[in-house]
Coordinates of C-alpha atoms and ligand atoms in Angstrom, one line a residue:
M1 CA -0.3 0.5 0.5
H2 CA 1.2 3.3 -1.0
C3 CA 0.0 5.3 2.1
Y4 CA 1.0 2.6 4.4
R5 CA 4.7 3.8 4.9
P6 CA 3.7 7.7 5.3
T7 CA 1.0 7.0 7.7
Q8 CA 3.0 4.3 9.9
S9 CA 6.3 7.0 10.2
F10 CA 3.5 10.1 10.6
C11 CA 2.1 7.7 14.0
Q12 CA 5.3 7.7 14.9
A13 CA 6.1 11.0 14.7
I14 CA 3.1 12.3 16.8
L15 CA 4.2 9.5 19.3
L16 CA 7.3 11.0 19.3
C17 CA 6.3 14.4 20.4
I18 CA 3.4 12.6 22.9
A19 CA 6.2 10.7 24.5
F20 CA 8.4 14.4 24.9
I21 CA 5.3 16.1 26.0
R22 CA 4.5 13.7 28.7
L23 CA 8.7 13.7 29.8
A24 CA 8.7 17.2 30.0
N25 CA 5.3 17.3 31.6
C26 CA 6.4 14.8 34.5
Y27 CA 9.6 16.2 35.4
G28 CA 10.2 17.7 38.7
R29 CA 7.3 15.1 39.0
I30 CA 7.1 12.4 41.4
I31 CA 5.5 8.9 40.8
N32 CA 4.3 6.7 43.0
P33 CA 5.7 4.5 44.8
I34 CA 9.0 5.4 45.5
G35 CA 10.8 2.3 46.5
H36 CA 10.1 -1.3 48.1
H37 CA 10.3 -0.1 51.8
A38 CA 8.7 0.5 55.1
D39 CA 8.5 2.8 57.8
P40 CA 10.0 5.7 56.3
Q41 CA 11.0 8.5 58.5
P42 CA 12.7 10.9 56.3
I43 CA 14.4 14.4 56.7
S44 CA 15.3 16.7 53.9
R45 CA 17.6 19.9 53.8
I46 CA 18.8 22.4 51.4
Q47 CA 23.0 21.7 51.4
D48 CA 25.8 23.5 49.9
D49 CA 25.0 22.9 46.4
G50 CA 22.0 24.8 46.8
K51 CA 19.8 21.1 46.4
R52 CA 17.8 19.9 48.6
W53 CA 18.6 16.5 49.6
Y54 CA 15.6 13.4 50.8
Y55 CA 17.3 11.0 53.6
F56 CA 15.3 8.1 54.3
P57 CA 16.9 5.9 56.8
S58 CA 16.4 2.1 56.4
A59 CA 16.8 -0.9 58.2
N60 CA 16.9 -4.6 56.5
G61 CA 16.3 -7.0 59.4
S62 CA 17.4 -9.7 59.0
E63 CA 21.4 -8.6 57.8
A64 CA 20.9 -6.0 61.1
E65 CA 22.3 -3.5 59.0
V66 CA 21.0 0.4 58.6
N67 CA 21.5 2.4 55.4
M68 CA 20.9 5.5 54.6
F69 CA 19.2 6.4 51.1
A70 CA 20.0 9.6 49.7
S71 CA 19.0 11.7 47.0
T72 CA 18.3 15.1 45.6
N73 CA 15.5 13.5 43.9
L74 CA 12.4 12.2 45.5
N75 CA 11.6 10.1 43.3
D76 CA 14.7 7.9 42.8
V77 CA 15.8 8.0 46.2
Y78 CA 14.9 4.2 47.2
S79 CA 15.9 3.2 43.8
T80 CA 17.4 0.3 42.6
N81 CA 17.9 1.9 39.7
A82 CA 20.5 4.2 41.4
P83 CA 22.6 1.7 43.9
W84 CA 24.9 5.0 44.8
N85 CA 21.6 6.6 46.5
R86 CA 22.2 3.5 48.9
H87 CA 24.8 4.3 52.1
S88 CA 25.5 1.2 54.5
I89 CA 25.5 3.7 57.5
F90 CA 25.6 1.4 60.6
N91 CA 26.2 -2.0 61.2
F92 CA 25.2 -3.8 64.4
T93 CA 25.7 -7.3 65.6
K94 CA 23.5 -10.2 64.8
N95 CA 22.6 -12.3 67.8
D96 CA 23.4 -9.2 69.6
Q97 CA 21.1 -6.5 68.4
Q98 CA 18.9 -8.3 65.7
N99 CA 16.3 -7.0 63.2
P100 CA 16.8 -3.0 63.5
E101 CA 13.8 -1.5 62.7
A102 CA 11.9 2.0 62.2
P103 CA 15.1 4.0 62.2
A104 CA 13.9 7.9 62.5
M105 CA 16.5 10.7 62.8
F106 CA 16.6 13.6 63.9
K107 CA 18.3 17.1 63.8
W108 CA 19.1 17.5 67.4
N109 CA 21.2 21.3 66.8
E110 CA 23.5 22.4 63.8
T111 CA 26.4 19.8 65.3
N112 CA 24.4 16.9 65.9
Y113 CA 21.8 14.4 64.6
V114 CA 20.7 11.6 66.3
M115 CA 18.7 8.2 64.7
Y116 CA 16.8 5.8 67.3
V117 CA 16.4 2.5 66.5
S118 CA 14.9 -0.7 68.0
S119 CA 15.6 -3.7 67.7
N120 CA 15.7 -7.2 69.2
G121 CA 18.1 -9.6 71.4
P122 CA 17.9 -11.5 74.0
T123 CA 17.2 -9.3 76.6
G124 CA 14.5 -8.0 74.8
N125 CA 13.2 -5.1 72.3
R126 CA 15.4 -2.0 72.8
I127 CA 16.6 1.2 71.5
Y128 CA 19.4 2.3 70.6
A129 CA 21.0 6.1 69.3
L130 CA 23.2 6.4 66.7
H131 CA 24.7 9.8 66.1
N132 CA 26.3 12.2 63.3
D133 CA 28.0 15.4 63.2
G134 CA 25.1 17.1 60.8
R135 CA 28.6 17.3 58.2
D136 CA 27.5 13.8 55.8
L137 CA 25.2 11.8 56.8
T138 CA 25.2 9.4 54.2
S139 CA 28.2 8.3 56.8
G140 CA 30.2 8.6 59.8
W141 CA 27.5 7.6 62.2
T142 CA 28.7 6.3 65.6
F143 CA 27.1 4.3 68.1
A144 CA 25.2 6.9 71.4
G145 CA 24.1 4.4 74.1
V146 CA 20.6 2.1 74.8
V147 CA 18.0 4.2 75.3
S148 CA 17.6 4.3 79.8
Y149 CA 15.8 6.4 81.8
S150 CA 18.0 8.2 83.7
D151 CA 17.3 6.2 87.3
G152 CA 19.3 3.4 84.6
T153 CA 16.4 1.5 84.3
T154 CA 16.5 0.4 80.5
L155 CA 13.8 1.3 77.9
I156 CA 12.1 -1.4 76.3
G157 CA 10.3 0.0 74.0
Y158 CA 9.6 0.5 69.4
D159 CA 9.1 2.9 66.8
A160 CA 11.0 6.0 68.8
F161 CA 10.3 8.7 67.4
A162 CA 12.4 12.2 68.3
L163 CA 11.9 15.8 68.7
S164 CA 12.8 19.4 69.2
H165 CA 9.6 20.9 70.5
P166 CA 9.5 24.7 70.7
N167 CA 9.0 25.1 74.3
G168 CA 13.1 24.3 74.3
N169 CA 12.4 20.3 75.6
K170 CA 13.3 17.7 73.3
Y171 CA 11.0 14.8 73.5
L172 CA 11.0 10.7 72.7
F173 CA 7.9 8.9 71.8
Y174 CA 7.9 5.2 71.7
T175 CA 5.4 2.5 71.3
N176 CA 4.5 -1.1 73.7
T177 CA 3.0 -2.0 70.2
T178 CA -0.1 -1.3 71.9
T179 CA 0.2 2.1 73.7
I180 CA 2.3 5.2 73.2
F181 CA 4.3 6.8 75.3
V182 CA 6.2 9.9 75.4
N183 CA 9.7 11.0 78.2
K184 CA 12.1 14.3 77.7
L185 CA 14.9 13.4 76.9
L186 CA 17.6 15.5 78.9
P187 CA 20.8 16.4 77.0
D188 CA 23.3 16.5 80.2
Y189 CA 23.3 13.2 80.0
G190 CA 23.7 12.5 76.2
F191 CA 21.8 11.3 73.9
A192 CA 20.2 8.4 74.9
T193 CA 19.1 9.2 78.4
L194 CA 15.0 10.4 79.2
Q195 CA 13.6 11.5 82.9
P196 CA 11.5 8.5 84.3
K197 CA 7.9 9.6 84.9
Q198 CA 6.8 9.3 88.6
G199 CA 5.9 6.2 89.4
G200 CA 6.3 4.3 85.4
N201 CA 8.1 4.5 82.0
G202 CA 6.5 7.5 80.8
T203 CA 3.5 9.4 79.8
I204 CA 0.7 7.1 77.9
V205 CA -0.4 9.7 74.7
A206 CA -2.0 7.4 73.1
S207 CA -3.6 3.5 74.0
R208 CA -6.1 1.4 72.6
V209 CA -5.1 -2.3 74.2
E210 CA -7.8 -4.2 72.6
L211 CA -6.0 -3.5 68.4
P212 CA -3.3 -5.9 67.8
F213 CA -0.8 -2.2 67.8
T214 CA -0.9 1.1 68.5
E215 CA 2.8 2.7 66.7
A216 CA 4.6 4.5 64.5
P217 CA 4.2 7.6 66.6
A218 CA 6.0 10.7 64.2
V219 CA 4.7 14.5 64.3
L220 CA 4.9 17.0 62.2
I221 CA 4.5 21.0 64.0
S222 CA 3.3 23.4 62.4
G223 CA 3.1 27.1 63.1
D224 CA 1.1 26.5 66.7
K225 CA 0.0 22.6 66.3
L226 CA 1.9 19.3 67.1
N227 CA 0.0 17.0 65.0
F228 CA 0.9 13.7 66.5
L229 CA 0.4 10.6 63.9
Y230 CA 0.6 7.1 65.0
S231 CA -1.1 4.0 63.1
Q232 CA -3.1 1.7 64.6
N233 CA -4.5 -2.1 64.2
S234 CA -2.4 -4.6 61.3
F235 CA 0.5 -3.6 59.4
F236 CA -0.4 -6.4 57.7
S237 CA -3.8 -6.0 57.1
P238 CA -6.1 -3.0 55.0
N239 CA -7.7 -2.4 58.4
Y240 CA -3.9 0.0 59.2
T241 CA -4.6 3.1 59.7
T242 CA -3.3 6.1 60.9
Y243 CA -4.8 8.8 63.0
N244 CA -3.7 12.2 63.7
I245 CA -3.7 14.6 67.4
P246 CA -3.7 17.8 67.4
V247 CA -2.2 19.3 69.6
S248 CA -1.5 22.9 70.9
T249 CA 2.0 24.3 71.2
D250 CA 1.4 25.3 74.3
A251 CA 0.2 22.1 75.7
D252 CA 2.5 20.0 78.0
P253 CA 3.5 16.8 75.6
L254 CA 4.2 15.0 78.6
D255 CA 0.5 16.5 80.0
P256 CA -2.0 14.7 77.8
D257 CA -4.7 16.7 79.9
T258 CA -3.2 20.1 78.9
W259 CA -4.1 18.8 75.3
S260 CA -7.5 21.3 74.7
K261 CA -8.4 18.6 71.8
P262 CA -7.4 15.6 72.6
K263 CA -9.5 13.7 69.3
P264 CA -7.8 11.4 67.1
V265 CA -8.8 12.5 63.6
Q266 CA -8.3 9.3 61.4
V267 CA -5.8 11.7 58.6
L268 CA -5.0 8.0 56.2
A269 CA -6.8 4.8 55.3
S270 CA -6.9 2.4 53.2
S271 CA -8.4 3.2 49.4
E272 CA -10.4 0.7 47.9
K273 CA -10.9 2.9 44.5
N274 CA -7.1 3.8 43.9
G275 CA -5.9 0.3 45.3
V276 CA -3.5 1.2 47.4
Y277 CA -4.1 -1.0 51.4
G278 CA -2.7 -0.4 54.9
T279 CA -1.5 2.9 55.0
G280 CA -0.1 3.4 57.9
S281 CA 4.0 4.0 59.4
V282 CA 4.1 7.9 58.4
G283 CA 6.9 10.4 58.3
A284 CA 6.5 14.0 57.6
F285 CA 9.2 15.7 56.1
T286 CA 9.5 18.9 54.4
G287 CA 8.5 17.8 50.1
P288 CA 10.4 19.4 46.9
D289 CA 7.7 22.6 47.3
G290 CA 9.2 23.1 50.0
K291 CA 6.0 22.6 52.3
P292 CA 5.5 19.4 54.3
W293 CA 4.6 16.2 52.8
L294 CA 3.6 12.8 54.0
A295 CA 5.5 9.6 53.1
Y296 CA 3.8 6.2 54.1
T297 CA 4.0 2.4 54.4
C298 CA 0.9 1.1 51.8
F299 CA 0.6 -2.4 50.2
Y300 CA -1.8 -3.1 47.0
Q301 CA -3.6 -6.0 47.4
Q302 CA -6.8 -6.0 50.1
K303 CA -6.0 -8.4 51.0
A304 CA -3.8 -9.6 54.3
F305 CA -0.4 -10.4 53.8
D306 CA 1.4 -13.2 55.9
R307 CA 4.1 -11.2 57.9
Y308 CA 6.4 -14.2 58.4
T309 CA 6.5 -15.0 55.0
S310 CA 6.6 -11.9 52.5
D311 CA 6.6 -8.0 52.4
P312 CA 5.2 -6.2 49.8
R313 CA 5.6 -3.4 51.1
Y314 CA 6.3 0.3 49.5
V315 CA 6.0 3.9 50.3
Q316 CA 4.6 6.2 49.1
V317 CA 4.7 9.8 49.2
Q318 CA 2.2 13.4 49.0
P319 CA 1.8 16.4 49.7
L320 CA -0.1 17.4 53.4
H321 CA -3.1 19.4 53.8
L322 CA -2.9 21.8 56.2
M323 CA -5.5 23.4 58.1
N324 CA -4.8 26.1 60.9
D325 CA -2.0 23.7 60.9
E326 CA -3.4 20.8 61.3
I327 CA -3.4 17.8 59.2
Q328 CA -6.3 17.2 57.4
P329 CA -7.7 13.8 56.0
L330 CA -6.0 12.8 52.7
I331 CA -6.9 9.5 50.3
P332 CA -3.6 7.4 49.8
V333 CA -2.8 8.0 45.3
K334 CA -3.0 5.7 43.0
P335 CA 0.4 4.0 42.4
G336 CA 1.7 4.7 38.7
H337 CA 0.3 9.1 38.2
K338 CA 1.9 11.4 38.8
M339 CA 1.4 14.8 41.1
Q340 CA 0.9 17.6 39.8
K341 CA 0.5 21.7 41.1
A342 CA -3.5 22.1 40.4
Q343 CA -4.5 26.1 41.0
N344 CA -5.7 26.0 44.7
D345 CA -2.5 24.9 45.6
A346 CA -3.8 21.4 46.0
Y347 CA -2.2 18.6 44.7
I348 CA -4.5 16.1 42.0
P349 CA -2.6 13.4 41.1
R350 CA -2.6 13.0 36.8
Y351 CA -2.6 9.7 34.7
T352 CA 0.4 9.2 32.6
N353 CA -1.1 6.9 30.9
L354 CA -1.9 7.7 27.4
D355 CA -5.6 8.8 27.5
L356 CA -7.9 11.6 26.3
R357 CA -7.7 13.4 29.4
F358 CA -4.0 14.1 28.7
F359 CA -5.2 16.3 25.9
K360 CA -7.7 18.4 28.2
K361 CA -6.1 21.0 29.8
P362 CA -5.7 20.2 33.3
P363 CA -6.2 23.6 36.0
V364 CA -2.6 23.3 36.7
R365 CA 0.3 25.5 36.4
E366 CA 3.6 25.4 37.0
G367 CA 5.6 25.0 39.7
K368 CA 7.5 28.0 41.0
Ligands
LIG1 C1 18.4 -7.6 53.5 O1 19.5 -7.6 52.6 C2 19.9 -9.2 52.0 C3 21.1 -9.5 51.8 O2 21.8 -8.6 51.3 C4 19.0 -9.2 50.6 O3 18.3 -10.2 50.4 C5 17.1 -8.7 51.6 O4 16.8 -8.2 50.1 C6 17.1 -7.5 52.0 N1 16.1 -7.4 52.6 C7 15.3 -6.3 52.6 C8 14.0 -5.5 53.3 O5 15.7 -5.4 52.3
LIG2 C1 28.1 -3.3 57.4 O1 28.2 -4.6 57.1 C2 28.1 -4.7 55.4 C3 28.3 -6.0 54.6 O2 29.6 -7.2 55.2 C4 29.7 -3.4 54.5 O3 29.7 -3.5 52.9 C5 29.3 -2.2 55.4 O4 30.6 -1.7 54.7 C6 28.8 -2.7 56.7 N1 28.9 -0.5 57.0 C7 29.1 -0.4 57.7 C8 28.8 0.6 58.1 O5 30.3 -0.5 58.1
LIG3 C1 1.8 -1.0 76.9 O1 1.4 -0.6 78.5 C2 0.3 -1.0 78.4 C3 0.1 0.8 79.4 O2 0.8 0.1 81.2 C4 -0.5 -1.7 79.1 O3 -1.7 -1.5 79.7 C5 0.3 -2.9 78.3 O4 -0.1 -4.4 78.7 C6 1.4 -3.0 77.6 N1 0.9 -3.9 76.6 C7 2.0 -5.1 76.1 C8 2.4 -5.6 74.8 O5 3.5 -5.1 76.9
LIG4 C1 24.2 21.2 70.7 O1 24.0 19.6 71.7 C2 25.3 20.1 72.0 C3 24.7 17.8 72.5 O2 23.4 18.1 73.4 C4 25.6 20.5 73.1 O3 26.8 20.1 74.1 C5 25.8 21.2 72.5 O4 26.3 22.4 73.3 C6 24.7 22.1 71.5 N1 24.9 23.3 70.8 C7 24.7 24.3 71.1 C8 24.5 25.4 69.9 O5 23.3 23.7 71.2
LIG5 C1 7.6 -0.1 82.6 O1 8.2 -1.0 82.0 C2 8.6 -2.7 82.0 C3 9.2 -2.9 80.5 O2 7.9 -3.1 79.5 C4 7.8 -3.3 82.9 O3 8.0 -4.2 82.7 C5 7.5 -2.2 83.6 O4 5.8 -3.0 84.3 C6 6.5 -1.1 83.1 N1 6.5 0.1 84.8 C7 5.3 0.6 84.8 C8 5.7 1.0 86.3 O5 4.6 0.8 84.0
LIG6 C1 -7.2 -6.2 61.5 O1 -6.7 -6.7 60.0 C2 -6.1 -8.5 60.7 C3 -6.0 -9.5 59.4 O2 -6.9 -9.4 58.7 C4 -7.3 -8.8 62.3 O3 -6.0 -10.1 63.0 C5 -7.5 -8.0 62.9 O4 -7.7 -8.8 64.0 C6 -8.0 -6.6 62.2 N1 -8.3 -5.9 63.6 C7 -9.4 -4.9 63.3 C8 -9.3 -3.5 64.5 O5 -10.2 -4.9 63.0

């Protein structure tokens, strides 16, 4: 046929154009999931090169290793195609400190970063502190102690999360699996010592002992609100879900009775429509637009998974929506779709698959 070849090359040209437009349109945008990991507690910071660097610590339980994934590109921070983003930063001693999990780091002050990692061993569960001077977060981490109370007793717990509070104190949140506690850190003793609570281990800030898990505490401070996030139910099941308790920063973190609005708000749950399940174990961080984003764990099957034989969990990231500095409920975005900025400053997921929607002008303005 005479017209076969011209038609074909016309089509090829069109497809090529579309490919270029898609590439340009995707540039700098995030496509979820960003990696096959769990329990993200990232931080980001702008470094001397003027770029925002993302740091996602991740533990390999079976190897007792802690790795730091670092990149200026949120899309490829965990990527197996970019193995240079993975840095081995600390090895625990197998059989002594096993199954390290849920590493969470925080900026103690300008010259100190501290990471807390839970791990079990013959003596039970412990939380270990690692230290870095802040110059290079991909190396130079050293052991900084077993988290203990100043009276000498050792803390038993998981999922530690530390923060500097506007009131000048530092606090450590952690769980015993069903109950989340908080204690004040005592900097005079180093990076791993807590003030014990009178007559107990810590102040209870969330507890549902009848449920399998109440865990993974995380905090986002925005304006005069401390958003206290945690996850509940079973991490291997679609019923895993995330709550937020917005607390005034004027309130005493050690005295929940002073928290004016203690009712937990469910902010993240499975979305049947988007095929995203088991959304929990979250970490807030500063995203590409300089605003708060959320990284969370999820999976893509409707049924609970067998946690002893498989781990289908992935990490997704998306912008947080705050109102009066309080985290608003968000719907987990559909994987494989890019996110673009909408006029009202909210983010909307858009199809990357070629379809007619692509040609309709979306209500989008380019990012700054
Ligand atoms: C841990 O490391 C081992 C050995 O490199 C690897 O086979 C395994 O997939 C890793 N596990 C995770 C959860 O990354
Ligand atoms: C941890 O162990 C692995 C495997 O033996 C090794 O390649 C890596 O360099 C070690 N990391 C550190 C920080 O010592
Ligand atoms: C966790 O602590 C709460 C409050 O002290 C207690 O009731 C519960 O039994 C503890 N759970 C576990 C698994 O230790
Ligand atoms: C940073 O923290 C360390 C350890 O608590 C302390 O010794 C040092 O004085 C602090 N630096 C500043 C500038 O506050
Ligand atoms: C403190 O925690 C330990 C270990 O979980 C537990 O055995 C003990 O009962 C707790 N003490 C109080 C007063 O809750
Ligand atoms: C959540 O799902 C798990 C696994 O299917 C189940 O064991 C657990 O009881 C469920 N929890 C709730 C609160 O529904």
